[in-house]
CSV table of N, CA, C and O in Angstrom, one decimal:
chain,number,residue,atom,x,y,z
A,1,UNK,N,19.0,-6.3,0.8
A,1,UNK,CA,17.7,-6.2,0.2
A,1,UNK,C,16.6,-6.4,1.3
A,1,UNK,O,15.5,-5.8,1.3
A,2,UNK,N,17.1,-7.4,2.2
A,2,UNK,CA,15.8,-7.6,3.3
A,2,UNK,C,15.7,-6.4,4.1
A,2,UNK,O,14.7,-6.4,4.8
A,3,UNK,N,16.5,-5.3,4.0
A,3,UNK,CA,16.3,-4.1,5.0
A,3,UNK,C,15.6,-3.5,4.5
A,3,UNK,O,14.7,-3.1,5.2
A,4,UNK,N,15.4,-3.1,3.2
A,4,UNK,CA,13.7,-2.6,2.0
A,4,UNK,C,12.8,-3.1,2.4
A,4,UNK,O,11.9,-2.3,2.7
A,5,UNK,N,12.6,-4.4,2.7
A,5,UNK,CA,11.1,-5.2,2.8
A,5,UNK,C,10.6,-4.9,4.4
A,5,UNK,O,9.4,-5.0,4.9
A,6,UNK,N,11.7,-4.7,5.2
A,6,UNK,CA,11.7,-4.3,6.8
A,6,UNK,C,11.0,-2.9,6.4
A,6,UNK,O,9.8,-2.6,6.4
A,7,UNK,N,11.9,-2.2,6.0
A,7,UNK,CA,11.4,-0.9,6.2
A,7,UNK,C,9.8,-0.5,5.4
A,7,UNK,O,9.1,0.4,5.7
A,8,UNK,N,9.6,-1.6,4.5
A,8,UNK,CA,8.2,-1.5,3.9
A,8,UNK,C,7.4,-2.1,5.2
A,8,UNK,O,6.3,-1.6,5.4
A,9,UNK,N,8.0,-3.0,5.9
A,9,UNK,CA,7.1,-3.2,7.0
A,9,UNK,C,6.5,-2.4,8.2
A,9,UNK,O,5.5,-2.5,9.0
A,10,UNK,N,7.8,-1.4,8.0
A,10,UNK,CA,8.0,-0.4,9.3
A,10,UNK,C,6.4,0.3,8.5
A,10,UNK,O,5.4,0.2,9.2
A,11,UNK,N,6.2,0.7,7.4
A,11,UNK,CA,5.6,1.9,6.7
A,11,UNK,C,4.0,1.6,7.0
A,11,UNK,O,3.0,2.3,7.4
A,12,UNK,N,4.1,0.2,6.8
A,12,UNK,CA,3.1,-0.7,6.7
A,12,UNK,C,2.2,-0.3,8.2
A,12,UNK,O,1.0,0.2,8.3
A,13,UNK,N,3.0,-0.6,9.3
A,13,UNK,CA,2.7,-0.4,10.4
A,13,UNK,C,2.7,0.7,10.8
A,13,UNK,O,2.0,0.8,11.8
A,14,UNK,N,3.2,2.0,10.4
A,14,UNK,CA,2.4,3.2,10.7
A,14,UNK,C,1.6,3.7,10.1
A,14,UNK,O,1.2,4.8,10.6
A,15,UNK,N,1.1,3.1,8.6
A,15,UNK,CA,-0.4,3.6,8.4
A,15,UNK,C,-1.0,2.9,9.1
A,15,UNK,O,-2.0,3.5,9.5
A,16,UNK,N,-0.9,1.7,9.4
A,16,UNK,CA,-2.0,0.9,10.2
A,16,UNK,C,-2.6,1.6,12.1
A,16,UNK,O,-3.5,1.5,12.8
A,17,UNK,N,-1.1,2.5,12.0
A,17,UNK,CA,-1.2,3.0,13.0
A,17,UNK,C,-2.6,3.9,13.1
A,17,UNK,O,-3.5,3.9,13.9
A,18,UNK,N,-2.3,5.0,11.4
A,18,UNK,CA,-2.6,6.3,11.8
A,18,UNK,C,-4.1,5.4,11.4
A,18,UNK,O,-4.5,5.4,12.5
A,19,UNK,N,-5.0,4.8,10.7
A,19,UNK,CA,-6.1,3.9,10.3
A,19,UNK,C,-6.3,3.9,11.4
A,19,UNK,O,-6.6,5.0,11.6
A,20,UNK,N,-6.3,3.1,12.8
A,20,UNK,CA,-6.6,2.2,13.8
A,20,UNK,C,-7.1,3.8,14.8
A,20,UNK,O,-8.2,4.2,15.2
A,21,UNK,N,-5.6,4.5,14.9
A,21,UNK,CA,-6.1,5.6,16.0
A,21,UNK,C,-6.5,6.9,15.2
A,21,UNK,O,-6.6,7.8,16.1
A,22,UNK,N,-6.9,7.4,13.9
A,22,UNK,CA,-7.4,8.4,13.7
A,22,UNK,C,-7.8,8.4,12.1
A,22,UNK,O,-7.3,9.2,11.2
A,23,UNK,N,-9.0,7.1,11.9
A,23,UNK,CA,-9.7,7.4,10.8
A,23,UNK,C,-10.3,8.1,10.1
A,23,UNK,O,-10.5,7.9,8.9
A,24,UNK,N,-10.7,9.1,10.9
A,24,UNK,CA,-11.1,10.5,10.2
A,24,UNK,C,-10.1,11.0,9.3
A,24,UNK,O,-10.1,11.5,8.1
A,25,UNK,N,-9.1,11.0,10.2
A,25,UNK,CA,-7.8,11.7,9.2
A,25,UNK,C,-7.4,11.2,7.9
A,25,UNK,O,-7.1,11.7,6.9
A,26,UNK,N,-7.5,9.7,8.5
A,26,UNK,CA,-6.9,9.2,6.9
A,26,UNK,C,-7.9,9.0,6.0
A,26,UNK,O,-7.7,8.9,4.8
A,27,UNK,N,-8.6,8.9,6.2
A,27,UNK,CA,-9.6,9.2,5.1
A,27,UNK,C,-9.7,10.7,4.5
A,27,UNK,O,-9.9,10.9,3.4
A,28,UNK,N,-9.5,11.6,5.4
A,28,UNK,CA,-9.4,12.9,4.9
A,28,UNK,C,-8.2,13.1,4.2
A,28,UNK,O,-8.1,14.2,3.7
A,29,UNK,N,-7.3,12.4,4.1
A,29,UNK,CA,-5.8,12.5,3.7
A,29,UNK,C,-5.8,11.9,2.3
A,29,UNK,O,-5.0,12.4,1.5
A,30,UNK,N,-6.6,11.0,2.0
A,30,UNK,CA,-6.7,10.2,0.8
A,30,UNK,C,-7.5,10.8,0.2
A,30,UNK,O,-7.1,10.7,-1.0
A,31,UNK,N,-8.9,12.0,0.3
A,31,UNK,CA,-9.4,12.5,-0.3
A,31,UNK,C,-8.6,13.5,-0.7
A,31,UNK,O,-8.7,13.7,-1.9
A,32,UNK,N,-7.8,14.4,0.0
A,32,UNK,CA,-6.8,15.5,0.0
A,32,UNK,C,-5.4,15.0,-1.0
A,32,UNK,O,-4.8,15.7,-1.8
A,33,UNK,N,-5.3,14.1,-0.7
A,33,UNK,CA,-3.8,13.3,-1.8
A,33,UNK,C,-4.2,12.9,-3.4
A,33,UNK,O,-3.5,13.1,-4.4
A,34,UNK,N,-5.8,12.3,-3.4
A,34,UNK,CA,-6.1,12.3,-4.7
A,34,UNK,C,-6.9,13.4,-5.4
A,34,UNK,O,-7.5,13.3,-6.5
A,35,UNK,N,-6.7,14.6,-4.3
A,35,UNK,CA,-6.9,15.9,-5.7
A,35,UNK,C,-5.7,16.7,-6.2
A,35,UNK,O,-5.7,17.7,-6.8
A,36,UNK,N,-4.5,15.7,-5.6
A,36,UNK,CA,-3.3,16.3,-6.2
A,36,UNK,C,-2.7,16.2,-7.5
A,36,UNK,O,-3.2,15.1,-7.9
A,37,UNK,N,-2.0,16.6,-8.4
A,37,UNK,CA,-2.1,16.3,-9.4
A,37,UNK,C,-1.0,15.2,-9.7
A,37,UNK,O,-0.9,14.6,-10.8
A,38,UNK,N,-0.4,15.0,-9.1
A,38,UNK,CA,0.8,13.8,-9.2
A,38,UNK,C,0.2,12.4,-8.7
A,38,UNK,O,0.9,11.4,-8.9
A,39,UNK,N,-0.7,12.4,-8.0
A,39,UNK,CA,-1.6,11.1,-7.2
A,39,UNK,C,-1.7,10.2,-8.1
A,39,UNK,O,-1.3,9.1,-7.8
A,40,UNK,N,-2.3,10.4,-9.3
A,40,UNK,CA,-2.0,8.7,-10.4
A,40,UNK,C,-0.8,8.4,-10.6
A,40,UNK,O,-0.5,7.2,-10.5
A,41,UNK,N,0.2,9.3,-10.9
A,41,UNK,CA,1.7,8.5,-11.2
A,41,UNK,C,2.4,8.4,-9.9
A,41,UNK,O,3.2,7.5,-10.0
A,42,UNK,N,2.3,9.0,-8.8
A,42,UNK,CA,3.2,8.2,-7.8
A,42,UNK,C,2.1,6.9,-7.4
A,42,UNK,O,2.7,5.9,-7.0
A,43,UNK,N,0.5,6.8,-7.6
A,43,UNK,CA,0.6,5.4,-6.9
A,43,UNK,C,1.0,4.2,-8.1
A,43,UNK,O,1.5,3.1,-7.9
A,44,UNK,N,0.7,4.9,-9.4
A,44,UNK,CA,1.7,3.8,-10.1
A,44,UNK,C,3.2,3.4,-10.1
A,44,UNK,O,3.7,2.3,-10.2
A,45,UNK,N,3.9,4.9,-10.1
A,45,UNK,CA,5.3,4.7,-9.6
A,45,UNK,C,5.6,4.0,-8.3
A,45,UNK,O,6.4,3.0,-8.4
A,46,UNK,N,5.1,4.3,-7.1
A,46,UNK,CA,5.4,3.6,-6.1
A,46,UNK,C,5.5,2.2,-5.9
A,46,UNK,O,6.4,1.5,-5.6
A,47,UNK,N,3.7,1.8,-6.6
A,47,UNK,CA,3.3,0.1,-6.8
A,47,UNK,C,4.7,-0.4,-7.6
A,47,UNK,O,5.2,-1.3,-7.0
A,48,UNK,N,5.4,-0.1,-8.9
A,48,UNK,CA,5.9,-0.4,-9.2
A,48,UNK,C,7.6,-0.5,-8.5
A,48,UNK,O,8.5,-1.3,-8.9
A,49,UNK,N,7.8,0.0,-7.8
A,49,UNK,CA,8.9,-0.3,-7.4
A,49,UNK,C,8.9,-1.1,-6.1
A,49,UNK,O,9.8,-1.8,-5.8
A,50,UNK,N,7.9,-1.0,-5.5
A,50,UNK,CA,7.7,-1.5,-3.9
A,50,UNK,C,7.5,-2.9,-4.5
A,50,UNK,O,8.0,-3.9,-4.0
A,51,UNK,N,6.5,-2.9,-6.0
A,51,UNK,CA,6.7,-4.5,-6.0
A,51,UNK,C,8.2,-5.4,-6.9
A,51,UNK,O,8.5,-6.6,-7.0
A,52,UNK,N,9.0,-4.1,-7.4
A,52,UNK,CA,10.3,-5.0,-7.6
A,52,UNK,C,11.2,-5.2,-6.4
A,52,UNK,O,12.0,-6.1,-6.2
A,53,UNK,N,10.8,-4.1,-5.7
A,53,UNK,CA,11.6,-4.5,-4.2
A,53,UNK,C,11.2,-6.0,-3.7
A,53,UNK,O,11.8,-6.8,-3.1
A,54,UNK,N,10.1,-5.9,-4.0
A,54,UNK,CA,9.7,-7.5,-3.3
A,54,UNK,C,10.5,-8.5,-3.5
A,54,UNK,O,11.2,-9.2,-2.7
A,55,UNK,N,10.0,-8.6,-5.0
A,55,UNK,CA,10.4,-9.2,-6.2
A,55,UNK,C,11.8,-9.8,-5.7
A,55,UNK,O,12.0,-10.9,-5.3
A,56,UNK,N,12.8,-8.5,-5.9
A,56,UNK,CA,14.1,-8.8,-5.9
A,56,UNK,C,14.5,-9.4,-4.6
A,56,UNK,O,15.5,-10.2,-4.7
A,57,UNK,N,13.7,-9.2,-3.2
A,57,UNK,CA,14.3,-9.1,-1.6
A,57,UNK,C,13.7,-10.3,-1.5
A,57,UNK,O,14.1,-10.9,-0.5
A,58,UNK,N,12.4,-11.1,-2.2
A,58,UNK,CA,12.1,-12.3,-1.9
A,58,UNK,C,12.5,-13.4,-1.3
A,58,UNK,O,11.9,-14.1,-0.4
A,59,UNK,N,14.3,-13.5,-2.4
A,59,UNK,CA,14.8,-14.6,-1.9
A,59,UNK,C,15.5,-14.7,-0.4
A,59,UNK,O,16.0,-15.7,0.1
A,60,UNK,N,15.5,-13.7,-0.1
A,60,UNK,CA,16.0,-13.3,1.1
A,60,UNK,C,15.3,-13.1,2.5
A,60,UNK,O,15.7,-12.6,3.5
A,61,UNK,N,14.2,-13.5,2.2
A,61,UNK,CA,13.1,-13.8,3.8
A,61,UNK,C,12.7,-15.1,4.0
A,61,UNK,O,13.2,-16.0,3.2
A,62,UNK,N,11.8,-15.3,5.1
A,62,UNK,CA,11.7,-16.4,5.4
A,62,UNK,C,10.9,-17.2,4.7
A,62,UNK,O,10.9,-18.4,4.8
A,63,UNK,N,10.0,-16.5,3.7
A,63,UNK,CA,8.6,-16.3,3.1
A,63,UNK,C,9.0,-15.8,2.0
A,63,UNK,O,8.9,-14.6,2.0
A,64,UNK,N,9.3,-16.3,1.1
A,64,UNK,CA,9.9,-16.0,-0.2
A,64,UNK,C,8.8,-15.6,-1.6
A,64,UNK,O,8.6,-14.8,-2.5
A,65,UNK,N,8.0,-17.3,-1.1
A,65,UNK,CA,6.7,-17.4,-2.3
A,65,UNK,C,5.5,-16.3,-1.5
A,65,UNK,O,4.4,-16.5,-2.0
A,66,UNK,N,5.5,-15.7,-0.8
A,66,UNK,CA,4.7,-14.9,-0.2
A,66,UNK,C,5.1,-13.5,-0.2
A,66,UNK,O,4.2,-12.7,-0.2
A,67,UNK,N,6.1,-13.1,-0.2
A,67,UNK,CA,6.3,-11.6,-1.2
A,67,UNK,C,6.4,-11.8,-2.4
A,67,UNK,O,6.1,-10.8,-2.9
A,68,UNK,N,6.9,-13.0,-3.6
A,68,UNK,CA,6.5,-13.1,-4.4
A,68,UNK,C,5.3,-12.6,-5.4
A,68,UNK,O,5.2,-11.8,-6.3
A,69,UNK,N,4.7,-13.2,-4.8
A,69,UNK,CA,2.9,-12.7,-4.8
A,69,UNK,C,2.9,-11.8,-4.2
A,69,UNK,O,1.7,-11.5,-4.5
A,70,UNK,N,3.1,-11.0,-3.7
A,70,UNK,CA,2.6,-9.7,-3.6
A,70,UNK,C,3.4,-8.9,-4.1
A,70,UNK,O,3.1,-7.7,-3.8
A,71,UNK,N,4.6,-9.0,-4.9
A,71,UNK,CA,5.4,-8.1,-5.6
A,71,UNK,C,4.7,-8.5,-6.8
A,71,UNK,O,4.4,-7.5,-7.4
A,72,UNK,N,4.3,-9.2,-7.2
A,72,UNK,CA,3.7,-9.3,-8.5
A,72,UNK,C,2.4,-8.9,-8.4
A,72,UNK,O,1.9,-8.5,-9.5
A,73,UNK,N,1.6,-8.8,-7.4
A,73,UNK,CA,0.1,-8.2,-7.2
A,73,UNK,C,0.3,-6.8,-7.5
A,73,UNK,O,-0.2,-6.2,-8.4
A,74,UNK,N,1.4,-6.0,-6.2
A,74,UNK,CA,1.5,-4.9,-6.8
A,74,UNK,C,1.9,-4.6,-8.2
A,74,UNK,O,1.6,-3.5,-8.5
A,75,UNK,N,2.6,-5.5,-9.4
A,75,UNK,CA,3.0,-5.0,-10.5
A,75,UNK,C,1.7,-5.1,-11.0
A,75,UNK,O,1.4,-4.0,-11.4
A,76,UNK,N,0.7,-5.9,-11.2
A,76,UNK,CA,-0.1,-6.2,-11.6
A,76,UNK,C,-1.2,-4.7,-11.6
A,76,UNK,O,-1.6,-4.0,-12.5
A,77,UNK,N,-1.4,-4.6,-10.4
A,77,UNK,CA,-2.1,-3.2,-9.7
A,77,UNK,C,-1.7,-2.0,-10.8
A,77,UNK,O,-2.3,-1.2,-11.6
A,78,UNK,N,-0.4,-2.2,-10.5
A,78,UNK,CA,0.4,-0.9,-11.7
A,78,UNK,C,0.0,-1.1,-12.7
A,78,UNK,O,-1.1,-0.5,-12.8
A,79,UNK,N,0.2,-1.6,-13.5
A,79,UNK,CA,-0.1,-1.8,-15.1
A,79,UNK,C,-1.4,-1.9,-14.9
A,79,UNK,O,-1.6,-0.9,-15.5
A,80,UNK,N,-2.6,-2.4,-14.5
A,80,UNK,CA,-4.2,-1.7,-14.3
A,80,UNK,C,-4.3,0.0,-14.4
A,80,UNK,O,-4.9,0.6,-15.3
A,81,UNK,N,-3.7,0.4,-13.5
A,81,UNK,CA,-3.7,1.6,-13.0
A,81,UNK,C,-3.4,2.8,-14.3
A,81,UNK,O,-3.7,4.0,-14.4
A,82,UNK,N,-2.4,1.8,-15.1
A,82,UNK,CA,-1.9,2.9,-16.0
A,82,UNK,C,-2.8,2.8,-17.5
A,82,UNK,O,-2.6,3.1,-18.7
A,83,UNK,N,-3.8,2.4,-16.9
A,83,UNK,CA,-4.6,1.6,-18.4
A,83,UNK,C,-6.1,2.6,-17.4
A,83,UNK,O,-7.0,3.0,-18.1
A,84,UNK,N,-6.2,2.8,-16.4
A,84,UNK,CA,-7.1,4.1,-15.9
A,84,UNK,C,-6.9,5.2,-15.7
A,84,UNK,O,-5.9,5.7,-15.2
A,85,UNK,N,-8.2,5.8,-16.3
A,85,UNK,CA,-7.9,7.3,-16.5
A,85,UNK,C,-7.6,7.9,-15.0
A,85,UNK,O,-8.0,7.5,-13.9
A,86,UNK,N,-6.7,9.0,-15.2
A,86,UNK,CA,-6.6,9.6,-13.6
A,86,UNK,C,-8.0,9.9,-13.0
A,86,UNK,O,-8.2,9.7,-11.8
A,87,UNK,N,-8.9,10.2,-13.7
A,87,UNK,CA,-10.2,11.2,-13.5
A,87,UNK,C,-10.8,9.8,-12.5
A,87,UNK,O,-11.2,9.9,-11.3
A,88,UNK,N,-10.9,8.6,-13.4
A,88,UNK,CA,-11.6,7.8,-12.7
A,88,UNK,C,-11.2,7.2,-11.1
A,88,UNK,O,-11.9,6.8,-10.1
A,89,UNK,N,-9.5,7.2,-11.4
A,89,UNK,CA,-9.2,6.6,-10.4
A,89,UNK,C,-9.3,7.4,-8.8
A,89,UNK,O,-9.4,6.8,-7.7
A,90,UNK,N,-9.2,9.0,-9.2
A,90,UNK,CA,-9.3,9.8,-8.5
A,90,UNK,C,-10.6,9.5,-7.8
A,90,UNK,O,-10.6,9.6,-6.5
A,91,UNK,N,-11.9,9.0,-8.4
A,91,UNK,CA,-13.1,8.9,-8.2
A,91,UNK,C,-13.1,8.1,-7.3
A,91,UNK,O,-13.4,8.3,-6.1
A,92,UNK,N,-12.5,6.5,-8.1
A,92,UNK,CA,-12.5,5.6,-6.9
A,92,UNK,C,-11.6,5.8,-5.5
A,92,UNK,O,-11.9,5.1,-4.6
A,93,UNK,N,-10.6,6.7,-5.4
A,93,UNK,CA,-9.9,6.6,-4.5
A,93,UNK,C,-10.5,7.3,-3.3
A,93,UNK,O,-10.1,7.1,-2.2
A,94,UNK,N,-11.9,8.7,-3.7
A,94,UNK,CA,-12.4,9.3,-3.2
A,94,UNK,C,-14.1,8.6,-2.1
A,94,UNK,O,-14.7,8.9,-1.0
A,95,UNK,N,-14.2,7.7,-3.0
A,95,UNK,CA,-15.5,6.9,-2.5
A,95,UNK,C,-14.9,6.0,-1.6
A,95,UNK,O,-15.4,5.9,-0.5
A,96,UNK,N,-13.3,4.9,-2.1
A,96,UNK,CA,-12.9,4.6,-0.8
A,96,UNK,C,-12.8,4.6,0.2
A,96,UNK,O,-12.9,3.8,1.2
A,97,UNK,N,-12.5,6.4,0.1
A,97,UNK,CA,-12.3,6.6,1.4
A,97,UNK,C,-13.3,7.4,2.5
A,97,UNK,O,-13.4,7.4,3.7
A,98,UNK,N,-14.2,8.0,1.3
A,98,UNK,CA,-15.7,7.7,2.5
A,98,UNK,C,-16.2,6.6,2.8
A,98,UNK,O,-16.7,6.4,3.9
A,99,UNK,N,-16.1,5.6,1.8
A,99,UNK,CA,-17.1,4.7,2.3
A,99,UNK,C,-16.1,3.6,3.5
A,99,UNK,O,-16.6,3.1,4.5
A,100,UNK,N,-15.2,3.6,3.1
A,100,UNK,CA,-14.4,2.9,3.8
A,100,UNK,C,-13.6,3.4,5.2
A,100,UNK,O,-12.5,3.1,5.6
A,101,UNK,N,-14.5,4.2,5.8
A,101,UNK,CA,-14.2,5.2,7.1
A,101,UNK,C,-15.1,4.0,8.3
A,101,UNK,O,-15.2,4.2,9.5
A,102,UNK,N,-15.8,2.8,7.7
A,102,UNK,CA,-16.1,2.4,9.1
A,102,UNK,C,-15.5,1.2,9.3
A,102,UNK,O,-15.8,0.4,10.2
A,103,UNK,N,-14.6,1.1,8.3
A,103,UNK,CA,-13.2,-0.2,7.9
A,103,UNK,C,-12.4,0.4,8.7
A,103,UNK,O,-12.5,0.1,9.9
A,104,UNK,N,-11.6,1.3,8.4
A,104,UNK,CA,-10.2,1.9,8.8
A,104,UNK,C,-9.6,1.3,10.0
A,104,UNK,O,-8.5,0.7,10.0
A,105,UNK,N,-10.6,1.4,10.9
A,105,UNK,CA,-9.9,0.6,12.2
A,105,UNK,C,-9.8,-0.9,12.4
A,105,UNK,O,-9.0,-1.4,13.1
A,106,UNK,N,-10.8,-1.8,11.5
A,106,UNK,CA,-10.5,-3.0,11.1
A,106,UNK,C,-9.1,-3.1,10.5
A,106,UNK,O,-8.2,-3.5,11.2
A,107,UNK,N,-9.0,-2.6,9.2
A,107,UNK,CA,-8.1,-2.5,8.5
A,107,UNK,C,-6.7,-1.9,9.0
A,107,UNK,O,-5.7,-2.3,8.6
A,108,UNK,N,-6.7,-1.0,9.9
A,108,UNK,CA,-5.5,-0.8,10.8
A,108,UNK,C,-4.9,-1.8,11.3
A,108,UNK,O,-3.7,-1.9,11.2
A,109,UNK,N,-5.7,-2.8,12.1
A,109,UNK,CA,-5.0,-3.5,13.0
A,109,UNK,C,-4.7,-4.8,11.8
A,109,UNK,O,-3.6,-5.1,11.8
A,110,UNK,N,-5.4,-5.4,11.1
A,110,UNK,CA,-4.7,-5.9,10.1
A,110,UNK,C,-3.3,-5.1,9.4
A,110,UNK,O,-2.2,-5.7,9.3
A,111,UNK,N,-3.6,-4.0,9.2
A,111,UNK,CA,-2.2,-3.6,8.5
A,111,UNK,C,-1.1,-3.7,9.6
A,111,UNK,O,-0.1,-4.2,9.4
A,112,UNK,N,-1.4,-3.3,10.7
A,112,UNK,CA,-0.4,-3.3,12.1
A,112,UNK,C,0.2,-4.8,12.1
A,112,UNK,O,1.5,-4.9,12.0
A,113,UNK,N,-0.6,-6.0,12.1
A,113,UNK,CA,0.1,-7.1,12.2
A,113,UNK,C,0.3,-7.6,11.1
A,113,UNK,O,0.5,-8.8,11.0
A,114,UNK,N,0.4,-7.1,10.2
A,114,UNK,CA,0.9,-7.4,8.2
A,114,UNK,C,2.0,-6.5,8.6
A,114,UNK,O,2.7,-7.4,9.0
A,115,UNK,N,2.6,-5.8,8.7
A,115,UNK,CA,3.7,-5.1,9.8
A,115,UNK,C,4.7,-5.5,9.8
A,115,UNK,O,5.8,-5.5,9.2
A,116,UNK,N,4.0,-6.0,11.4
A,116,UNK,CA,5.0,-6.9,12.4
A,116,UNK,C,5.5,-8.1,11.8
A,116,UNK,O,6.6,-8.5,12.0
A,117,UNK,N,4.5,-8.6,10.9
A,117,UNK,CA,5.0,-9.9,10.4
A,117,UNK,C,6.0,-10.0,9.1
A,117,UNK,O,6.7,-11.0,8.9
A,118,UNK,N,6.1,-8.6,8.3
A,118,UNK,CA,6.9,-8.6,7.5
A,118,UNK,C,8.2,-8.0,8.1
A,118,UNK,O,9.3,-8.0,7.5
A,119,UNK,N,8.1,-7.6,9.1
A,119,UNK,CA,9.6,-7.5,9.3
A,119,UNK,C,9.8,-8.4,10.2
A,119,UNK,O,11.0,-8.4,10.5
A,120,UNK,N,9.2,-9.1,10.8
A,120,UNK,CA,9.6,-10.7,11.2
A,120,UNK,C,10.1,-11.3,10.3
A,120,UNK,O,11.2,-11.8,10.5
A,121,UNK,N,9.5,-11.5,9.1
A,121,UNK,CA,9.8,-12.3,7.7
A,121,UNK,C,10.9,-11.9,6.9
A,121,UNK,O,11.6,-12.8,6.4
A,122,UNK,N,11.0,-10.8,6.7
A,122,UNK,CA,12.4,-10.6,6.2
A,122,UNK,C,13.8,-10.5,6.8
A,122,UNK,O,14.8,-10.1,6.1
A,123,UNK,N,13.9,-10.8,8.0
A,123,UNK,CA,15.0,-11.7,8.9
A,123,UNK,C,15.3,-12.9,8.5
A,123,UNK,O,14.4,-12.9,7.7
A,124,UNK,N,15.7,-13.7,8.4
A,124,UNK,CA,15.9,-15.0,8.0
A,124,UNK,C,16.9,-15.5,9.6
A,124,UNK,O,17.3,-16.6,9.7
């Protein structure tokens, strides 16, 4: 199970990648992904399982009560998400990502060492 939370860390660390070295893109990618028509149910399907992976792989890192919480954050996210209309969420996912185009590289390098550290952490 700790090889799921590794490989969520691997994931972790290459959007932080693509954020850090080419924020234009990913902002243009999020605006491009949420006029797809499947974009509300995979980020709810996703959130939902990435956070039972947590859930379940918890007991198995070094940091247990800390994917805890965030397997439950994302479930939490999910069940919000499905109580918002796609129209809106599409909205917000769209403003995020203009407005949040002078984040991205902040936020990259955060996601980069949220990363490193979860697949540090799910080693025991």
């Amino acid at each position: 199970m700790a090889i799921l939370i590794s490989l969520w860390g691997v994931s972790i660390c290459c959007f932080g990648l693509y954020m850090l070295f080419k924020p234009e893109a990913f902002s243009s990618a999020i605006v491009t992904f949420s006029h797809q028509r499947y974009f509300h149910y995979f980020e709810i399907i996703s959130r939902l399982v990435i956070g039972a992976l947590l859930l379940l792989g918890a007991p198995y890192t070094r940091y247990p009560l800390v994917f805890e919480f965030i397997g439950n954050l994302l479930l939490l996210v999910a069940i919000l998400l499905v109580f918002m209309t796609e129209k809106h969420h599409e909205k917000f996912a769209i403003k995020a990502a203009k407005q949040g185009l002078t984040w991205f590289r902040s936020a990259g390098i955060v996601a980069l060492l949220l990363g490193i550290w979860t697949i540090y952490a799910s080693f025991i």
